[in-house]
């Protein structure tokens, strides 16, 4: 069964399960609303967690959910606030509102929301400034990550506000400048077509930044049928151009059984890394056993034996000292195992998507 993902991005709300396509654990006791954060031209909501007792200032991770997901649901699936509580850093979850996009997609394809000092991009920047001013965040240690539409918006933020971020992780996302309309967005998701808008120059032109650029991690599943892998290639090429790096990586290895490549500068500093998660579809890679054990499998939260949450936190230097809380990892086999985790009774993401399309008259 194939479906037009961009139709889903624009469908009227049809009663998808709370938490986003069947994600369990809609509420999070760690997260609380960030109620005031500037003019908020993008009319976004926000949840956050900041340590009550920590050596100030603390790092911050900004986390952007995907379509049909909520901030709290994505937090439960990804495990970010769980890791933040254990290691004493802050997390911020901007949240789309149905009044902006009926199915909770960040509008990464709308120029009114993707340029510096405009719309949703400015709202997220204002949230970060508020976390720095009011919640003890170190402005030199702010990071950002996102899945799918949230991954595409991560590309936007890294280009439009590079001075705010030390690093970013783009999960199943798209390159900066990939689309300026719904039609272009769909075309790019199916297969990236290089244009001047998705060159390294498009990132340089997005702001007047003259300092160091963020360290970028790129994650993509080799079986992703929603966002084509060519978009990961395009993200990599963009940032190689920005950093002035060669095509060949500095090192190639495997981490937790999955291919990993890294590009470093002449001093050995990591600038770009790329994970191609073998056999994974469209989603956030999780490992609910082993070293991390954080997060919960569900729709678009995929148990594949490697955790993007854990590895991003490691690369960003967030796992310093002994964790305050240690959770016993669940005994869950990988996505391909005989006892692979099942989606909730909703029937999994494909069934929910098909039901939504039927309700909208787009599928019989």
Coordinates of N, CA and C in Angstrom, one line a residue, residues 136-362:
X136 N 18.4 28.8 33.4 CA 19.8 28.5 33.7 C 20.5 27.7 32.6
X137 N 20.1 27.9 31.3 CA 20.7 27.2 30.2 C 22.0 27.9 29.8
X138 N 23.0 27.1 29.5 CA 24.2 27.6 28.9 C 24.1 27.9 27.4
X139 N 24.2 29.2 27.0 CA 23.9 29.5 25.6 C 25.0 28.8 24.6
X140 N 26.1 28.4 25.2 CA 27.1 27.8 24.4 C 26.9 26.3 24.2
X141 N 25.9 25.7 24.9 CA 25.6 24.3 24.8 C 24.2 24.0 24.6
X142 N 23.7 24.5 23.4 CA 22.3 24.3 23.0 C 22.4 23.4 21.8
X143 N 21.5 22.4 21.7 CA 21.5 21.4 20.7 C 20.1 21.2 20.2
X144 N 19.9 20.6 19.0 CA 18.6 20.5 18.4 C 18.5 19.2 17.7
X145 N 17.3 18.5 17.8 CA 17.1 17.3 17.0 C 15.6 17.2 16.7
X146 N 15.3 16.4 15.6 CA 13.9 16.3 15.2 C 13.8 15.1 14.2
X147 N 12.5 14.6 14.2 CA 12.2 13.5 13.3 C 11.3 14.0 12.2
X148 N 11.6 13.5 10.9 CA 10.7 13.7 9.8 C 10.4 15.2 9.6
X149 N 9.2 15.7 9.7 CA 8.9 17.1 9.6 C 9.7 17.9 10.6
X150 N 9.9 17.3 11.8 CA 10.7 17.9 12.8 C 12.2 17.9 12.4
X151 N 12.6 16.8 11.7 CA 13.9 16.8 11.2 C 14.2 17.9 10.1
X152 N 13.1 18.1 9.2 CA 13.2 19.1 8.3 C 13.3 20.5 8.9
X153 N 12.5 20.7 10.0 CA 12.6 21.9 10.8 C 13.9 22.1 11.5
X154 N 14.5 21.0 11.9 CA 15.8 21.0 12.5 C 16.8 21.6 11.4
X155 N 16.7 21.2 10.2 CA 17.6 21.7 9.1 C 17.3 23.2 9.0
X156 N 16.1 23.6 9.1 CA 15.8 25.1 9.0 C 16.4 25.8 10.1
X157 N 16.3 25.3 11.4 CA 16.8 26.1 12.5 C 18.4 26.1 12.5
X158 N 19.0 25.1 12.1 CA 20.5 25.0 12.0 C 21.0 26.0 11.0
X159 N 20.2 26.3 9.9 CA 20.6 27.2 8.9 C 20.3 28.7 9.3
X160 N 19.0 28.8 9.8 CA 18.5 30.2 10.1 C 19.1 30.8 11.3
X161 N 19.5 29.9 12.3 CA 20.0 30.4 13.6 C 21.2 29.6 14.0
X162 N 22.3 29.5 13.2 CA 23.4 28.6 13.5 C 24.1 29.1 14.8
X163 N 24.1 30.4 15.1 CA 24.8 30.9 16.3 C 24.2 30.4 17.6
X164 N 23.0 29.8 17.5 CA 22.3 29.4 18.7 C 22.7 27.9 19.1
X165 N 23.3 27.2 18.1 CA 23.4 25.7 18.3 C 24.9 25.3 18.2
X166 N 25.2 24.4 19.2 CA 26.5 23.8 19.1 C 26.5 22.5 18.2
X167 N 25.3 21.9 18.1 CA 25.1 20.7 17.3 C 23.7 20.4 17.0
X168 N 23.5 19.5 16.0 CA 22.1 19.1 15.7 C 22.1 17.7 15.1
X169 N 21.0 17.0 15.3 CA 20.8 15.7 14.8 C 19.5 15.7 14.0
X170 N 19.6 15.3 12.7 CA 18.5 15.3 11.7 C 18.1 13.9 11.5
X171 N 16.9 13.5 11.9 CA 16.4 12.1 11.8 C 15.3 12.0 10.7
X172 N 15.6 11.3 9.6 CA 14.7 11.1 8.5 C 14.2 12.4 8.0
X173 N 15.0 13.4 7.9 CA 14.6 14.7 7.6 C 15.0 15.1 6.1
X174 N 14.9 16.4 5.9 CA 15.2 16.9 4.5 C 16.2 18.0 4.6
X175 N 16.9 18.3 3.5 CA 17.9 19.4 3.5 C 17.2 20.8 3.6
X176 N 18.0 21.8 4.1 CA 17.5 23.1 4.1 C 17.2 23.6 2.7
X177 N 16.1 24.3 2.6 CA 15.7 24.8 1.3 C 15.0 23.9 0.3
X178 N 14.7 22.6 0.8 CA 14.2 21.6 -0.1 C 12.9 21.9 -0.7
X179 N 12.1 22.7 0.0 CA 10.7 22.9 -0.6 C 10.2 24.3 -0.1
X180 N 9.4 24.9 -1.0 CA 8.8 26.2 -0.7 C 7.3 26.1 -0.9
X181 N 6.7 24.8 -1.0 CA 5.3 24.6 -1.2 C 5.0 23.2 -0.8
X182 N 3.8 22.8 -0.7 CA 3.4 21.4 -0.4 C 3.8 20.5 -1.6
X183 N 3.6 21.0 -2.8 CA 3.9 20.2 -3.9 C 5.4 19.9 -4.0
X184 N 6.2 20.9 -3.8 CA 7.7 20.7 -3.8 C 8.1 19.8 -2.6
X185 N 7.4 19.9 -1.5 CA 7.8 19.1 -0.3 C 7.5 17.6 -0.7
X186 N 6.4 17.3 -1.3 CA 6.1 15.9 -1.7 C 7.2 15.4 -2.7
X187 N 7.5 16.2 -3.6 CA 8.5 15.8 -4.6 C 9.8 15.5 -3.9
X188 N 10.2 16.3 -3.0 CA 11.5 16.1 -2.3 C 11.5 14.9 -1.4
X189 N 10.4 14.6 -0.8 CA 10.3 13.5 0.1 C 10.4 12.2 -0.7
X190 N 9.9 12.2 -1.9 CA 9.9 11.0 -2.8 C 11.3 10.7 -3.3
X191 N 12.1 11.8 -3.6 CA 13.4 11.7 -4.1 C 14.0 13.0 -4.3
X192 N 15.2 13.3 -3.7 CA 15.7 14.6 -3.7 C 16.2 15.0 -5.1
X193 N 15.9 16.2 -5.6 CA 16.4 16.7 -6.8 C 17.2 17.9 -6.5
X194 N 18.5 17.9 -6.7 CA 19.4 19.0 -6.2 C 19.0 20.3 -6.9
X195 N 19.0 21.3 -6.2 CA 18.8 22.7 -6.7 C 19.7 23.6 -6.0
X196 N 19.8 24.8 -6.4 CA 20.7 25.8 -5.8 C 20.2 26.1 -4.3
X197 N 18.9 25.9 -4.1 CA 18.3 26.1 -2.8 C 18.8 25.1 -1.8
X198 N 19.2 23.9 -2.2 CA 19.7 22.9 -1.3 C 21.2 22.7 -1.3
X199 N 21.9 23.8 -1.8 CA 23.4 23.7 -1.7 C 23.9 24.3 -0.4
X200 N 25.2 24.1 -0.2 CA 25.7 24.7 1.1 C 25.6 26.2 1.1
X201 N 25.5 26.8 -0.1 CA 25.4 28.3 -0.1 C 24.0 28.7 0.4
X202 N 23.0 27.8 0.3 CA 21.7 28.2 0.8 C 21.7 28.3 2.3
X203 N 22.5 27.5 3.0 CA 22.7 27.6 4.4 C 23.4 28.8 4.8
X204 N 24.5 29.1 4.0 CA 25.3 30.3 4.3 C 24.4 31.6 4.1
X205 N 23.5 31.6 3.2 CA 22.7 32.7 2.9 C 21.5 32.9 3.8
X206 N 21.2 31.9 4.7 CA 20.1 31.9 5.5 C 20.3 32.9 6.7
X207 N 21.5 33.2 7.0 CA 21.8 34.2 8.1 C 23.1 34.9 7.8
X208 N 23.5 35.8 8.7 CA 24.7 36.5 8.5 C 25.8 35.9 9.4
X209 N 25.7 34.6 9.6 CA 26.6 34.0 10.6 C 28.1 34.0 10.0
X210 N 29.0 34.3 10.9 CA 30.4 34.4 10.6 C 31.3 33.5 11.5
X211 N 30.7 32.8 12.4 CA 31.4 32.0 13.4 C 31.5 30.5 13.0
X212 N 31.8 29.7 14.0 CA 31.8 28.2 13.8 C 30.4 27.7 13.5
X213 N 30.4 26.7 12.7 CA 29.1 26.1 12.3 C 28.8 24.9 13.3
X214 N 27.5 24.6 13.5 CA 27.2 23.5 14.4 C 27.7 22.1 13.9
X215 N 28.0 21.2 14.8 CA 28.3 19.8 14.4 C 27.0 19.1 14.1
X216 N 26.9 18.4 12.9 CA 25.7 17.9 12.4 C 25.7 16.3 12.4
X217 N 24.7 15.7 12.9 CA 24.5 14.2 12.8 C 23.3 14.0 11.9
X218 N 23.5 13.0 11.0 CA 22.4 12.6 10.1 C 22.0 11.2 10.3
X219 N 20.7 10.9 10.5 CA 20.2 9.6 10.7 C 19.2 9.3 9.7
X220 N 19.3 8.1 9.1 CA 18.2 7.7 8.1 C 18.2 6.2 8.0
X221 N 17.0 5.6 7.9 CA 16.8 4.2 7.8 C 17.0 3.8 6.3
X222 N 17.6 2.6 6.1 CA 17.8 2.2 4.7 C 16.5 1.7 4.1
X223 N 15.4 1.4 4.9 CA 14.1 1.0 4.3 C 13.1 2.0 4.5
X224 N 13.5 3.3 4.6 CA 12.5 4.4 4.7 C 11.8 4.6 3.4
X225 N 10.4 4.4 3.4 CA 9.6 4.6 2.2 C 8.8 5.9 2.3
X226 N 9.0 6.7 3.3 CA 8.3 8.0 3.5 C 9.2 9.1 3.0
X227 N 10.4 9.2 3.5 CA 11.4 10.2 3.1 C 12.6 9.4 2.5
X228 N 12.7 9.6 1.2 CA 13.8 8.9 0.5 C 15.2 9.2 1.0
X229 N 16.0 8.1 1.0 CA 17.4 8.2 1.5 C 18.2 9.3 0.7
X230 N 17.8 9.7 -0.5 CA 18.5 10.7 -1.2 C 18.5 12.0 -0.5
X231 N 17.5 12.2 0.4 CA 17.5 13.4 1.2 C 18.6 13.4 2.2
X232 N 19.0 12.3 2.8 CA 20.1 12.2 3.7 C 21.4 12.5 2.9
X233 N 21.5 12.0 1.7 CA 22.7 12.4 0.9 C 22.8 13.9 0.7
X234 N 21.6 14.5 0.4 CA 21.6 16.0 0.2 C 22.0 16.7 1.4
X235 N 21.5 16.3 2.6 CA 21.9 17.0 3.9 C 23.4 16.9 4.1
X236 N 23.9 15.7 3.8 CA 25.4 15.5 4.0 C 26.1 16.4 3.0
X237 N 25.7 16.5 1.8 CA 26.5 17.3 0.8 C 26.4 18.8 1.2
X238 N 25.2 19.2 1.7 CA 25.1 20.6 2.1 C 26.1 21.0 3.2
X239 N 26.2 20.1 4.2 CA 27.0 20.4 5.4 C 28.5 20.2 5.1
X240 N 28.8 19.3 4.1 CA 30.2 19.2 3.7 C 30.6 20.4 3.0
X241 N 29.8 21.0 2.2 CA 30.1 22.3 1.5 C 30.3 23.4 2.5
X242 N 29.4 23.5 3.5 CA 29.5 24.5 4.6 C 30.8 24.4 5.3
X243 N 31.2 23.2 5.7 CA 32.4 23.0 6.5 C 33.6 22.9 5.6
X244 N 33.5 22.8 4.3 CA 34.6 22.7 3.4 C 35.3 21.3 3.5
X245 N 34.5 20.3 3.5 CA 35.1 18.9 3.8 C 35.0 18.1 2.5
X246 N 35.9 17.1 2.3 CA 35.9 16.3 1.1 C 34.8 15.3 1.1
X247 N 34.6 14.6 0.0 CA 33.6 13.6 -0.2 C 33.8 12.4 0.7
X248 N 35.1 12.0 0.8 CA 35.4 10.8 1.5 C 35.5 11.1 3.0
X249 N 34.9 10.3 3.9 CA 34.9 10.5 5.3 C 36.3 10.3 6.0
X250 N 36.5 10.9 7.1 CA 37.7 10.7 7.9 C 37.8 9.3 8.5
X251 N 36.6 8.7 8.8 CA 36.6 7.4 9.3 C 35.3 6.7 9.0
X252 N 35.3 5.4 8.8 CA 34.2 4.6 8.6 C 34.2 3.4 9.5
X253 N 33.1 3.2 10.2 CA 33.0 2.0 11.1 C 31.6 1.6 11.3
X254 N 31.3 0.7 12.3 CA 30.0 0.3 12.6 C 29.8 0.6 14.1
X255 N 28.6 1.2 14.5 CA 28.3 1.4 15.8 C 27.0 0.7 16.1
X256 N 27.0 -0.2 17.1 CA 25.8 -1.0 17.5 C 25.3 -1.8 16.2
X257 N 26.2 -2.2 15.4 CA 25.9 -3.0 14.2 C 25.4 -2.2 13.0
X258 N 25.5 -0.9 13.0 CA 25.0 -0.1 11.9 C 26.1 0.8 11.3
X259 N 26.1 1.0 10.0 CA 27.2 1.8 9.4 C 27.2 3.2 9.9
X260 N 28.4 3.7 10.1 CA 28.6 5.0 10.7 C 29.8 5.6 10.0
X261 N 29.7 6.9 9.5 CA 30.8 7.6 8.9 C 31.0 9.0 9.6
X262 N 32.2 9.4 9.6 CA 32.5 10.7 10.3 C 33.4 11.5 9.5
X263 N 33.2 12.8 9.5 CA 34.1 13.8 8.9 C 34.7 14.7 10.0
X264 N 36.0 14.9 10.0 CA 36.7 15.7 11.0 C 37.5 16.7 10.3
X265 N 37.8 17.8 11.1 CA 38.7 18.8 10.6 C 40.2 18.4 10.8
X266 N 41.1 19.3 10.4 CA 42.5 18.9 10.5 C 43.0 18.6 11.9
X267 N 42.3 19.2 12.9 CA 42.7 18.9 14.3 C 42.0 17.8 14.9
X268 N 41.2 17.1 14.1 CA 40.5 15.9 14.6 C 39.1 16.2 15.2
X269 N 38.6 17.4 15.1 CA 37.3 17.7 15.7 C 36.2 17.2 14.8
X270 N 35.2 16.5 15.4 CA 34.1 16.0 14.6 C 33.3 17.2 14.1
X271 N 32.9 17.2 12.8 CA 32.1 18.2 12.2 C 30.8 17.6 11.7
X272 N 30.8 16.4 11.1 CA 29.6 15.8 10.6 C 29.8 14.3 10.8
X273 N 28.6 13.6 11.2 CA 28.6 12.2 11.2 C 27.3 11.7 10.6
X274 N 27.3 10.5 10.1 CA 26.2 10.0 9.4 C 25.9 8.5 9.8
X275 N 24.7 8.2 10.2 CA 24.2 6.8 10.4 C 23.2 6.4 9.4
X276 N 23.5 5.3 8.7 CA 22.4 4.6 7.9 C 22.0 3.4 8.7
X277 N 20.8 3.4 9.2 CA 20.3 2.4 10.1 C 19.8 1.2 9.3
X278 N 20.5 0.1 9.3 CA 20.2 -1.0 8.4 C 18.8 -1.6 8.7
X279 N 18.0 -1.7 7.6 CA 16.7 -2.3 7.7 C 15.6 -1.5 8.4
X280 N 15.9 -0.2 8.8 CA 14.9 0.6 9.5 C 14.1 1.4 8.5
X281 N 12.8 1.4 8.8 CA 11.9 2.3 8.1 C 11.9 3.7 8.5
X282 N 10.8 4.4 8.5 CA 10.7 5.8 8.8 C 10.4 6.0 10.3
X283 N 11.4 6.5 11.0 CA 11.2 6.7 12.4 C 12.5 7.0 13.2
X284 N 12.3 7.1 14.5 CA 13.4 7.4 15.4 C 14.0 6.1 15.9
X285 N 15.3 5.8 15.7 CA 15.9 4.6 16.1 C 16.1 4.5 17.6
X286 N 15.6 3.4 18.2 CA 15.7 3.1 19.6 C 16.4 1.9 20.0
X287 N 17.0 1.8 21.2 CA 17.5 0.6 21.8 C 17.0 0.6 23.2
X288 N 16.0 -0.3 23.5 CA 15.5 -0.3 24.9 C 16.2 -1.3 25.8
X289 N 17.3 -1.8 25.3 CA 18.1 -2.6 26.2 C 19.6 -2.2 26.0
X290 N 20.4 -2.7 26.9 CA 21.8 -2.3 26.8 C 22.1 -1.0 27.5
X291 N 23.0 -0.2 27.0 CA 23.6 0.9 27.8 C 22.5 2.0 28.1
X292 N 21.6 2.2 27.2 CA 20.6 3.3 27.5 C 19.3 2.8 28.0
X293 N 18.6 2.0 27.3 CA 17.3 1.5 27.7 C 16.3 2.6 27.8
X294 N 16.5 3.7 27.1 CA 15.5 4.9 27.3 C 14.6 4.9 26.1
X295 N 13.4 5.4 26.3 CA 12.4 5.5 25.3 C 11.5 4.2 25.3
X296 N 10.4 4.3 24.4 CA 9.5 3.2 24.3 C 9.1 3.0 22.8
X297 N 9.2 1.8 22.3 CA 8.9 1.6 20.9 C 7.4 1.8 20.7
X298 N 7.1 2.2 19.5 CA 5.7 2.5 19.1 C 5.7 3.0 17.6
X299 N 4.6 3.6 17.2 CA 4.6 4.1 15.8 C 5.7 5.1 15.5
X300 N 6.5 4.9 14.5 CA 7.6 5.7 14.2 C 8.7 5.9 15.3
X301 N 8.6 5.0 16.3 CA 9.6 4.9 17.3 C 10.1 3.5 17.3
X302 N 11.2 3.2 16.6 CA 11.5 1.9 16.1 C 12.7 1.2 16.9
X303 N 12.4 0.1 17.5 CA 13.5 -0.7 18.2 C 14.4 -1.4 17.1
X304 N 15.6 -0.9 17.0 CA 16.5 -1.4 16.0 C 17.9 -1.7 16.6
X305 N 18.0 -1.6 17.9 CA 19.3 -1.9 18.5 C 20.3 -0.8 18.6
X306 N 19.9 0.4 18.2 CA 20.7 1.6 18.4 C 19.8 2.8 18.7
X307 N 20.3 3.6 19.6 CA 19.5 4.7 20.1 C 20.1 6.1 19.6
X308 N 19.3 6.8 18.8 CA 19.8 8.1 18.4 C 19.8 9.1 19.5
X309 N 18.9 8.9 20.5 CA 18.9 9.7 21.7 C 20.2 9.6 22.5
X310 N 20.6 8.3 22.7 CA 21.8 8.1 23.5 C 23.1 8.5 22.8
X311 N 23.2 8.2 21.5 CA 24.4 8.5 20.8 C 24.5 10.0 20.5
X312 N 23.4 10.7 20.3 CA 23.5 12.2 20.2 C 23.9 12.8 21.5
X313 N 23.4 12.3 22.6 CA 23.8 12.9 23.9 C 25.3 12.6 24.2
X314 N 25.8 11.5 23.7 CA 27.2 11.2 23.9 C 28.1 12.2 23.1
X315 N 27.7 12.3 21.8 CA 28.5 13.2 20.9 C 28.5 14.6 21.5
X316 N 27.4 15.0 22.0 CA 27.3 16.4 22.5 C 27.8 16.6 24.0
X317 N 28.4 15.5 24.5 CA 29.0 15.6 25.8 C 28.0 15.8 27.0
X318 N 26.8 15.3 26.9 CA 25.8 15.5 27.9 C 25.8 14.4 29.0
X319 N 26.5 13.3 28.8 CA 26.5 12.2 29.7 C 27.7 12.2 30.6
X320 N 27.8 13.3 31.4 CA 29.0 13.5 32.3 C 28.6 13.0 33.7
X321 N 29.5 12.2 34.3 CA 29.3 11.8 35.6 C 28.4 10.6 35.7
X322 N 28.0 10.1 36.9 CA 27.1 9.0 37.1 C 25.7 9.5 37.0
X323 N 24.8 8.7 36.3 CA 23.4 9.1 36.2 C 22.8 9.1 37.6
X324 N 21.8 10.0 37.8 CA 21.1 10.1 39.0 C 20.1 9.0 39.2
X325 N 19.5 8.6 38.0 CA 18.5 7.5 38.0 C 18.9 6.5 36.9
X326 N 18.8 5.2 37.3 CA 19.2 4.2 36.4 C 18.0 3.3 36.2
X327 N 17.4 3.2 35.0 CA 16.3 2.4 34.7 C 16.8 1.1 34.2
X328 N 16.2 0.0 34.6 CA 16.5 -1.3 34.1 C 15.9 -1.4 32.7
X329 N 16.8 -1.6 31.7 CA 16.3 -1.7 30.3 C 15.3 -2.9 30.1
X330 N 14.3 -2.6 29.3 CA 13.4 -3.7 29.0 C 14.0 -4.8 28.1
X331 N 13.6 -6.0 28.3 CA 14.1 -7.1 27.5 C 13.3 -7.2 26.2
X332 N 13.7 -6.4 25.2 CA 13.0 -6.3 24.0 C 14.0 -6.6 22.8
X333 N 13.6 -7.5 22.0 CA 14.4 -7.9 20.8 C 14.3 -6.8 19.8
X334 N 15.2 -6.9 18.8 CA 15.2 -5.8 17.7 C 14.0 -6.0 16.8
X335 N 13.9 -5.0 16.0 CA 12.7 -4.9 15.1 C 12.5 -6.1 14.2
X336 N 13.6 -6.8 13.9 CA 13.5 -7.9 13.0 C 13.4 -9.3 13.8
X337 N 13.4 -9.2 15.1 CA 13.3 -10.5 15.9 C 11.9 -11.0 15.9
X338 N 11.9 -12.3 16.4 CA 10.6 -13.0 16.5 C 9.6 -12.3 17.4
X339 N 10.2 -11.7 18.5 CA 9.3 -11.1 19.5 C 9.4 -9.6 19.4
X340 N 9.5 -9.1 18.2 CA 9.6 -7.6 18.0 C 8.4 -6.9 18.6
X341 N 8.6 -5.7 19.2 CA 7.5 -5.0 19.9 C 6.4 -4.7 18.9
X342 N 5.2 -4.8 19.4 CA 4.0 -4.6 18.6 C 3.5 -3.2 18.8
X343 N 2.9 -2.6 17.8 CA 2.2 -1.4 18.0 C 1.0 -1.6 18.8
X344 N 0.4 -0.5 19.5 CA -0.8 -0.7 20.3 C -1.9 -1.2 19.4
X345 N -3.1 -1.3 20.0 CA -4.2 -1.9 19.4 C -4.7 -1.1 18.2
X346 N -4.2 0.1 18.0 CA -4.6 0.9 16.9 C -4.3 0.2 15.5
X347 N -3.4 -0.8 15.5 CA -3.2 -1.5 14.3 C -1.9 -1.1 13.6
X348 N -1.1 -0.2 14.2 CA 0.1 0.2 13.6 C -0.1 1.5 12.7
X349 N 1.1 2.1 12.3 CA 1.0 3.3 11.6 C 0.3 3.2 10.2
X350 N 0.5 2.1 9.5 CA 0.0 2.1 8.2 C -1.5 2.0 8.2
X351 N -2.1 1.2 9.2 CA -3.6 1.2 9.3 C -4.2 2.5 9.7
X352 N -3.5 3.2 10.6 CA -4.0 4.5 11.0 C -4.0 5.5 9.8
X353 N -2.9 5.5 9.1 CA -2.8 6.4 7.9 C -3.9 6.1 6.9
X354 N -4.1 4.7 6.6 CA -5.1 4.4 5.7 C -6.5 4.8 6.2
X355 N -6.8 4.6 7.5 CA -8.1 5.1 8.0 C -8.2 6.6 7.9
X356 N -7.2 7.3 8.1 CA -7.2 8.8 7.9 C -7.5 9.2 6.4
X357 N -6.9 8.5 5.5 CA -7.1 8.7 4.1 C -8.6 8.4 3.7
X358 N -9.1 7.3 4.2 CA -10.5 6.9 3.9 C -11.4 7.9 4.4
X359 N -11.2 8.4 5.7 CA -12.1 9.4 6.3 C -12.1 10.7 5.4
X360 N -11.0 11.0 4.8 CA -10.9 12.2 3.9 C -11.3 11.9 2.5
X361 N -11.7 10.7 2.2 CA -12.2 10.4 0.8 C -11.1 10.2 -0.2
X362 N -9.8 10.0 0.4 CA -8.7 9.8 -0.6 C -8.3 8.4 -0.8

